[in-house]
CSV table of C-alpha atoms in Angstrom, one decimal:
chain,number,residue,atom,x,y,z
A,934,UNK,CA,112.2,99.9,111.3
A,935,UNK,CA,108.6,98.9,109.8
A,936,UNK,CA,106.8,97.1,112.2
A,937,UNK,CA,103.4,96.6,114.1
A,938,UNK,CA,103.6,97.1,118.3
A,939,UNK,CA,101.0,95.6,120.2
A,940,UNK,CA,100.5,96.6,123.8
A,941,UNK,CA,100.4,95.0,126.2
A,942,UNK,CA,102.1,91.8,125.3
A,943,UNK,CA,100.7,89.7,128.5
A,944,UNK,CA,97.8,90.8,130.6
A,945,UNK,CA,95.9,89.0,133.1
A,946,UNK,CA,92.7,90.5,134.6
A,947,UNK,CA,88.8,89.8,135.8
A,948,UNK,CA,85.4,89.5,134.4
A,949,UNK,CA,83.9,92.4,133.4
A,950,UNK,CA,87.0,94.9,133.9
A,951,UNK,CA,86.8,96.9,130.9
A,952,UNK,CA,90.3,96.6,128.7
A,953,UNK,CA,92.0,98.1,125.9
A,954,UNK,CA,95.1,96.4,123.6
A,955,UNK,CA,96.7,99.0,121.6
A,956,UNK,CA,97.9,98.7,117.9
A,957,UNK,CA,100.1,100.9,116.3
A,958,UNK,CA,102.1,100.7,112.9
A,959,UNK,CA,104.3,102.7,111.4
A,960,UNK,CA,104.1,101.9,107.5
A,961,UNK,CA,101.0,104.0,106.7
A,962,UNK,CA,99.3,100.9,105.6
A,963,UNK,CA,95.5,101.8,105.0
A,964,UNK,CA,94.3,98.1,106.0
A,965,UNK,CA,94.5,97.3,109.8
A,966,UNK,CA,93.1,93.9,111.3
A,967,UNK,CA,92.7,91.9,114.5
A,968,UNK,CA,92.6,88.3,115.2
A,969,UNK,CA,92.3,85.7,117.9
A,970,UNK,CA,94.0,82.3,118.4
A,971,UNK,CA,93.0,79.5,119.7
A,972,UNK,CA,94.0,76.0,119.9
A,973,UNK,CA,92.5,74.0,117.2
A,974,UNK,CA,91.0,76.8,115.7
A,975,UNK,CA,93.7,78.7,114.1
A,976,UNK,CA,93.1,82.3,113.6
A,977,UNK,CA,89.8,84.3,113.4
A,978,UNK,CA,89.4,87.8,112.1
A,979,UNK,CA,87.5,89.6,114.8
A,980,UNK,CA,87.6,92.9,113.2
A,981,UNK,CA,88.9,94.9,110.6
A,982,UNK,CA,89.8,98.6,109.0
A,983,UNK,CA,90.2,99.5,105.2
A,984,UNK,CA,90.9,103.1,106.0
A,985,UNK,CA,90.2,105.8,109.1
A,986,UNK,CA,86.2,105.8,110.5
A,987,UNK,CA,86.1,102.8,108.2
A,988,UNK,CA,85.6,99.5,109.9
A,989,UNK,CA,83.8,96.2,109.7
A,990,UNK,CA,83.1,93.1,111.6
A,991,UNK,CA,85.4,89.8,110.6
A,992,UNK,CA,84.0,86.4,111.7
A,993,UNK,CA,84.1,86.6,115.6
A,994,UNK,CA,83.3,90.0,116.6
A,995,UNK,CA,80.7,89.8,119.5
A,996,UNK,CA,82.1,91.3,122.5
A,997,UNK,CA,84.7,93.5,121.1
A,998,UNK,CA,84.8,96.9,120.0
A,999,UNK,CA,87.3,98.9,117.7
A,1000,UNK,CA,88.0,102.4,116.4
A,1001,UNK,CA,90.0,103.9,113.8
A,1002,UNK,CA,90.5,107.5,114.3
A,1003,UNK,CA,94.1,107.8,112.9
A,1004,UNK,CA,95.6,106.0,110.1
A,1005,UNK,CA,98.4,104.4,112.8
A,1006,UNK,CA,96.4,103.0,115.5
A,1007,UNK,CA,93.8,100.4,115.6
A,1008,UNK,CA,92.7,99.9,119.5
A,1009,UNK,CA,91.0,96.7,120.1
A,1010,UNK,CA,88.4,97.0,123.0
A,1011,UNK,CA,86.5,94.8,125.3
A,1012,UNK,CA,84.0,96.8,127.4
A,1013,UNK,CA,83.4,93.6,129.6
A,1014,UNK,CA,85.5,91.1,129.3
A,1015,UNK,CA,84.8,87.4,129.9
A,1016,UNK,CA,86.7,84.0,130.1
A,1017,UNK,CA,85.9,83.1,126.6
A,1018,UNK,CA,88.0,85.9,125.5
A,1019,UNK,CA,91.1,84.4,126.9
A,1020,UNK,CA,93.3,84.2,123.6
A,1021,UNK,CA,96.1,85.3,121.8
A,1022,UNK,CA,95.6,88.1,119.8
A,1023,UNK,CA,97.1,89.5,116.9
A,1024,UNK,CA,97.0,92.8,115.0
A,1025,UNK,CA,98.0,93.2,111.1
A,1026,UNK,CA,98.3,95.9,108.6
A,1027,UNK,CA,98.9,96.0,105.0
A,1028,UNK,CA,98.8,98.2,102.2
A,1029,UNK,CA,95.1,98.1,100.2
A,1030,UNK,CA,94.8,94.8,98.5
A,1031,UNK,CA,95.2,95.8,95.0
A,1032,UNK,CA,99.0,96.2,95.7
A,1033,UNK,CA,99.1,92.8,96.6
A,1034,UNK,CA,101.6,93.4,99.6
A,1035,UNK,CA,101.7,91.0,102.5
A,1036,UNK,CA,100.1,91.6,105.8
A,1037,UNK,CA,102.8,92.4,108.7
A,1038,UNK,CA,101.7,91.2,112.0
A,1039,UNK,CA,102.5,92.0,115.5
A,1040,UNK,CA,104.1,89.8,118.1
A,1041,UNK,CA,100.8,88.8,119.6
A,1042,UNK,CA,99.0,89.7,123.2
A,1043,UNK,CA,98.4,87.0,125.4
A,1044,UNK,CA,95.1,87.8,127.2
A,1045,UNK,CA,93.8,85.7,130.3
A,1046,UNK,CA,90.4,86.6,131.5
A,1047,UNK,CA,89.8,85.2,135.1
B,369,UNK,CA,86.5,79.4,103.8
B,370,UNK,CA,89.1,76.6,103.8
B,371,UNK,CA,90.7,76.9,100.3
B,372,UNK,CA,93.8,75.2,100.9
B,373,UNK,CA,95.0,71.5,102.1
B,374,UNK,CA,98.2,70.9,104.0
B,375,UNK,CA,99.5,67.9,105.8
B,376,UNK,CA,99.4,68.7,109.6
B,377,UNK,CA,103.3,67.8,110.2
B,378,UNK,CA,106.5,66.9,108.2
B,379,UNK,CA,110.0,66.3,109.3
B,380,UNK,CA,113.2,67.5,107.8
B,381,UNK,CA,117.0,66.7,108.8
B,382,UNK,CA,119.0,70.0,109.5
B,383,UNK,CA,120.9,71.0,106.2
B,384,UNK,CA,118.2,69.4,104.0
B,385,UNK,CA,115.9,70.8,101.5
B,386,UNK,CA,112.3,71.1,103.3
B,387,UNK,CA,109.7,70.8,100.6
B,388,UNK,CA,106.0,72.0,102.0
B,389,UNK,CA,102.9,71.1,99.5
B,390,UNK,CA,100.0,72.9,99.4
B,391,UNK,CA,96.7,71.7,97.4
B,392,UNK,CA,94.4,74.8,96.3
B,393,UNK,CA,92.1,73.4,93.7
B,394,UNK,CA,89.6,75.7,93.6
B,395,UNK,CA,91.9,79.0,93.4
B,396,UNK,CA,90.6,81.9,91.1
B,397,UNK,CA,92.6,83.1,88.0
B,398,UNK,CA,93.8,86.1,89.7
B,399,UNK,CA,94.1,84.8,93.4
B,400,UNK,CA,97.4,84.8,95.0
B,401,UNK,CA,99.1,82.3,97.1
B,402,UNK,CA,100.6,83.3,100.0
B,403,UNK,CA,103.0,81.6,102.5
B,404,UNK,CA,103.6,82.4,106.4
B,405,UNK,CA,104.9,80.5,109.1
B,406,UNK,CA,104.4,80.9,112.9
B,407,UNK,CA,107.3,80.0,115.2
B,408,UNK,CA,105.6,78.9,118.6
B,409,UNK,CA,103.6,81.6,119.3
B,410,UNK,CA,104.9,84.7,117.8
B,411,UNK,CA,103.1,86.7,115.0
B,412,UNK,CA,102.7,85.0,111.9
B,413,UNK,CA,105.7,86.0,109.8
B,414,UNK,CA,105.5,86.6,105.8
B,415,UNK,CA,107.5,84.1,103.6
B,416,UNK,CA,106.6,84.5,99.9
B,417,UNK,CA,103.8,84.8,97.2
B,418,UNK,CA,103.5,84.1,93.8
B,419,UNK,CA,100.6,84.2,91.2
B,420,UNK,CA,101.6,81.6,88.5
B,421,UNK,CA,105.5,81.9,87.9
B,422,UNK,CA,107.9,80.4,90.3
B,423,UNK,CA,109.1,82.8,92.9
B,424,UNK,CA,112.7,82.9,95.1
B,425,UNK,CA,113.6,85.2,97.9
B,426,UNK,CA,116.2,85.1,100.7
B,427,UNK,CA,113.9,82.7,102.5
B,428,UNK,CA,112.8,80.5,100.4
B,429,UNK,CA,111.2,78.9,96.9
B,430,UNK,CA,107.8,79.1,95.7
B,431,UNK,CA,107.1,76.4,93.1
B,432,UNK,CA,103.3,76.3,91.5
B,433,UNK,CA,102.0,74.0,89.2
B,434,UNK,CA,100.9,75.0,85.6
B,435,UNK,CA,97.3,74.5,86.7
B,436,UNK,CA,97.7,76.7,89.8
B,437,UNK,CA,96.2,73.8,92.1
B,438,UNK,CA,99.0,73.4,94.2
B,439,UNK,CA,102.3,74.8,95.1
B,440,UNK,CA,105.3,73.6,97.0
B,441,UNK,CA,107.4,76.1,99.3
B,442,UNK,CA,111.0,74.7,99.5
B,443,UNK,CA,113.3,76.1,102.6
B,444,UNK,CA,116.7,75.1,100.9
B,445,UNK,CA,118.7,74.4,103.8
B,446,UNK,CA,116.4,74.1,106.9
B,447,UNK,CA,118.0,74.6,110.1
B,448,UNK,CA,116.4,74.3,113.6
B,449,UNK,CA,115.3,77.6,113.7
B,450,UNK,CA,112.9,76.7,110.8
B,451,UNK,CA,110.9,74.4,112.9
B,452,UNK,CA,107.4,76.4,112.7
B,453,UNK,CA,103.7,76.0,111.6
B,454,UNK,CA,103.4,76.9,108.2
B,455,UNK,CA,100.6,78.1,106.6
B,456,UNK,CA,99.6,78.3,102.7
B,457,UNK,CA,97.0,81.0,101.8
B,458,UNK,CA,94.8,82.0,99.0
B,459,UNK,CA,94.2,85.8,99.2
B,460,UNK,CA,90.8,86.9,98.5
B,461,UNK,CA,90.0,88.8,95.3
B,462,UNK,CA,87.1,90.9,96.6
B,463,UNK,CA,85.6,92.7,99.3
B,464,UNK,CA,87.9,91.7,102.6
B,465,UNK,CA,91.2,90.9,100.4
B,466,UNK,CA,93.1,91.0,103.2
B,467,UNK,CA,91.3,88.6,105.2
B,468,UNK,CA,93.8,85.9,105.4
B,469,UNK,CA,92.1,82.3,106.7
B,470,UNK,CA,95.2,80.5,108.1
B,471,UNK,CA,93.9,77.1,108.4
B,472,UNK,CA,95.8,74.4,110.4
B,473,UNK,CA,98.8,74.7,108.9
B,474,UNK,CA,102.1,72.4,108.4
B,475,UNK,CA,104.2,71.8,111.8
B,476,UNK,CA,107.5,71.5,110.2
B,477,UNK,CA,109.9,69.9,112.5
B,478,UNK,CA,113.4,70.1,111.5
B,479,UNK,CA,115.5,67.5,113.3
B,480,UNK,CA,119.5,67.7,114.3
């Protein structure tokens, strides 16, 4: 089954404790992206990756890092989490833009930073 | 970035057709219109997309006006499980063409 898998689904942690949210897709998609969703602000893009070793900032990249060492994985790293990063996070993937195929989204990761 | 305008909420009776409108008056010639929905806090779910012709799949129909400045998503027989926030998105043409701007969407309430 084609899917985007995020882990963990829920996490409560404390300020300053480094964490990684993993994202994996099994569709051989080139493009992957991270969004965060906050009440009243919709989904905002954090980082995206056009392909392996190619990443770029989205609209709200501060406080986050990403890496794309292999095609299927696109982890989101919070080096020193802060309470304003408490949010619902989604990973997405899709084929290249010129194929005009939809993005597929994971089920989300709810992070609470105390 | 807000290239689409949708009503904040709509009600629909179960079993009836739900017609969700979207305005995208600044859409460019080669930009597609995509529709997604989000049920509660789950990941956004793809519904349908189109360029200028009407489209239909197993979930819904998409009607795009001839001038392409607006579209309507039609759920032919709404069920309670269709209660969700529906997002109309214009896909960017260049550069970060997979950066979907979701906006506020329309909250569809399907009532018994």
